[in-house]
C-alpha positions as CSV (number, residue, x, y, z in Angstrom):
1,L,107.2,106.8,64.1
2,H,110.3,105.7,62.4
3,P,112.0,102.4,63.2
4,L,115.3,102.8,65.1
5,P,118.5,101.5,63.3
6,A,120.0,98.3,64.7
7,L,122.0,98.7,67.9
8,A,125.1,97.5,66.0
9,T,125.3,100.9,64.4
10,A,125.8,102.5,67.9
11,P,129.4,103.3,68.9
12,A,131.1,100.3,70.5
13,T,132.6,102.3,73.4
14,V,131.0,105.3,74.9
15,S,132.0,106.9,78.2
16,L,129.5,109.1,80.0
17,K,130.8,111.6,82.6
18,K,130.5,110.0,86.1
19,R,130.3,111.5,89.6
20,A,131.2,109.9,92.9
21,I,128.5,109.3,95.5
22,P,129.9,111.1,98.5
23,A,128.8,108.4,101.0
24,T,130.8,105.6,99.3
25,G,132.9,107.0,96.4
26,E,130.9,104.7,94.0
27,L,130.9,106.3,90.5
28,I,127.6,106.6,88.6
29,P,126.8,108.4,85.3
30,V,125.6,111.9,85.6
31,I,122.9,111.2,83.0
32,G,120.0,108.9,83.9
33,M,116.4,108.1,82.9
34,G,113.1,108.4,84.7
35,T,110.0,106.3,84.1
36,S,107.2,108.7,84.9
37,G,105.1,108.9,81.8
38,S,107.5,107.3,79.4
39,F,107.2,103.8,81.0
40,E,103.5,104.0,81.8
41,V,102.6,102.2,78.6
42,D,100.5,99.3,77.3
43,A,101.9,96.2,75.6
44,A,102.4,98.0,72.3
45,G,104.3,100.8,74.0
46,R,106.8,98.3,75.4
47,V,108.2,97.4,72.0
48,P,110.1,100.7,71.4
49,L,111.2,100.8,75.0
50,Q,113.2,97.6,74.4
51,E,115.4,99.5,72.0
52,V,115.5,102.5,74.3
53,L,116.9,100.4,77.1
54,R,119.4,98.6,74.8
55,R,120.7,102.0,73.6
56,F,120.7,103.5,77.1
57,V,123.0,100.7,78.4
58,A,125.1,100.6,75.2
59,G,125.6,104.3,75.6
60,G,127.2,103.8,79.0
61,A,124.2,104.9,81.1
62,S,122.8,102.9,84.0
63,V,120.8,105.1,86.4
64,I,117.0,104.6,86.2
65,D,114.6,106.2,88.6
66,T,111.0,104.9,89.1
67,S,108.3,104.8,91.7
68,P,105.3,102.6,92.7
69,N,103.2,105.8,92.1
70,Y,104.0,105.8,88.4
71,S,101.1,103.6,87.3
72,N,102.5,100.4,85.7
73,A,106.1,101.8,85.2
74,E,107.7,99.4,87.7
75,D,106.1,96.4,85.9
76,V,107.1,97.6,82.5
77,L,110.7,98.3,83.6
78,G,111.0,95.0,85.5
79,D,109.7,93.0,82.5
80,L,112.0,94.7,80.1
81,M,115.1,94.4,82.3
82,A,114.3,90.6,82.6
83,E,113.6,90.1,78.9
84,L,116.9,91.9,77.9
85,G,119.0,90.5,80.8
86,L,119.9,94.0,81.9
87,R,119.2,94.1,85.7
88,D,122.9,93.7,86.5
89,R,123.7,96.7,84.3
90,I,121.0,99.0,85.8
91,W,121.5,101.3,88.8
92,L,118.0,101.2,90.1
93,A,116.2,103.8,92.2
94,T,112.6,103.6,93.5
95,K,110.6,105.1,96.3
96,L,108.5,104.6,99.3
97,A,105.2,106.5,99.2
98,A,103.2,105.1,102.1
99,D,101.5,106.4,105.2
100,N,102.6,103.9,107.8
101,R,105.1,101.1,108.4
102,A,102.9,98.2,107.2
103,A,102.0,100.1,104.0
104,G,105.7,100.8,103.4
105,E,106.7,97.2,103.9
106,A,103.9,96.0,101.5
107,Q,104.8,98.6,99.0
108,F,108.5,97.8,98.9
109,A,107.8,94.1,98.6
110,Q,105.5,94.8,95.7
111,S,108.1,97.1,94.1
112,L,110.7,94.3,94.3
113,K,108.2,91.9,92.7
114,R,107.2,94.3,90.0
115,L,110.8,95.2,89.2
116,R,111.8,91.5,89.3
117,T,114.7,92.0,91.6
118,D,115.6,91.4,95.3
119,K,117.2,94.8,95.9
120,V,117.5,98.3,94.6
121,E,120.5,100.7,94.7
122,L,118.5,103.7,96.0
123,L,115.3,103.8,98.1
124,A,114.0,107.3,98.6
125,V,111.1,108.6,100.7
126,H,108.7,110.1,98.1
127,N,107.8,113.7,98.6
128,L,108.5,113.4,102.4
129,R,105.4,111.2,102.8
130,D,105.5,109.8,106.4
131,W,109.2,110.5,106.2
132,K,110.1,109.6,109.8
133,T,108.6,106.1,109.5
134,Q,109.7,105.5,105.9
135,L,113.2,106.8,106.3
136,A,113.7,104.5,109.4
137,Y,112.4,101.6,107.4
138,A,114.6,102.4,104.4
139,R,117.6,102.5,106.8
140,E,116.7,99.0,108.1
141,L,116.5,97.8,104.5
142,K,120.0,99.3,103.9
143,A,121.3,97.4,106.9
144,Q,119.8,94.2,105.4
145,G,121.4,94.8,102.0
146,K,118.1,95.4,100.2
147,T,119.2,98.9,99.2
148,K,122.7,100.6,99.1
149,Y,121.5,104.1,99.7
150,V,118.5,106.0,101.2
151,G,117.1,109.4,100.1
152,L,114.4,112.0,100.3
153,T,112.5,113.6,97.5
154,H,110.2,116.5,96.9
155,Y,109.0,118.3,93.8
156,V,107.8,121.7,94.9
157,S,109.8,124.7,96.1
158,E,107.5,125.4,99.0
159,K,108.8,122.2,100.7
160,H,112.5,123.1,100.4
161,D,112.8,124.6,103.9
162,E,111.3,121.5,105.4
163,L,113.5,119.3,103.3
164,A,116.6,121.3,104.3
165,A,115.8,120.9,108.0
166,I,115.3,117.1,107.6
167,M,118.5,116.9,105.5
168,A,120.5,118.7,108.2
169,A,119.2,116.3,110.9
170,E,119.1,113.0,109.0
171,K,121.9,113.3,106.4
172,P,120.4,111.1,103.7
173,D,122.7,109.7,100.9
174,F,120.6,111.3,98.2
175,I,118.0,114.0,97.5
176,Q,115.8,114.3,94.5
177,I,114.4,117.8,94.0
178,N,112.9,120.2,91.4
179,Y,115.7,122.2,89.9
180,S,115.9,123.6,86.4
181,V,116.7,126.9,84.6
182,S,113.1,128.0,85.4
183,T,113.0,126.7,89.0
184,T,116.2,127.7,90.7
185,N,115.1,127.9,94.4
186,A,117.2,124.9,95.4
187,D,120.4,126.8,94.8
188,K,119.7,129.0,97.8
189,R,119.8,126.4,100.5
190,L,119.3,122.8,99.4
191,L,122.3,122.5,97.0
192,P,124.8,124.1,99.4
193,L,123.5,121.9,102.2
194,A,123.8,118.8,100.0
195,R,127.4,119.7,99.3
């Protein structure tokens, strides 16, 4: 490992391309960061992540996606945002991955505690898990100002038809799906539907 140069050497003004969220017109950067794996670290692993977060924000980025399912990632992210005073500069997304209403409520309360915040920008139902209950709960939280947006996620192509049917009926603000140069199934139905 090589030490990173001081943040002062980074460009003073950087502008990332942004895209409007259709539900509100709010602009967010098209580049973001996930915490799966990379934020599931011990105390020593947190040190380089401080510089990663500093550079991330200095570079004009803000969107960070996490989940209570990613080991201690919410704890690490929450601690680092608090230490660096960055919460107000982070557009934060997390998920509900629970099997009933009580478990969803407990999980979201725990996520807020771990992330050291009282709200998130996006709350998504993780991998369609108990989606009817959890999406209804997420919408209640949206009405209470605990999240700005609700969404649905899944990571396997075999679930795209089910996700498309739910999207058509429920019209979530966001979807998070598997899509890459090697996994293009989403362009058949999900991406046109999302548009």
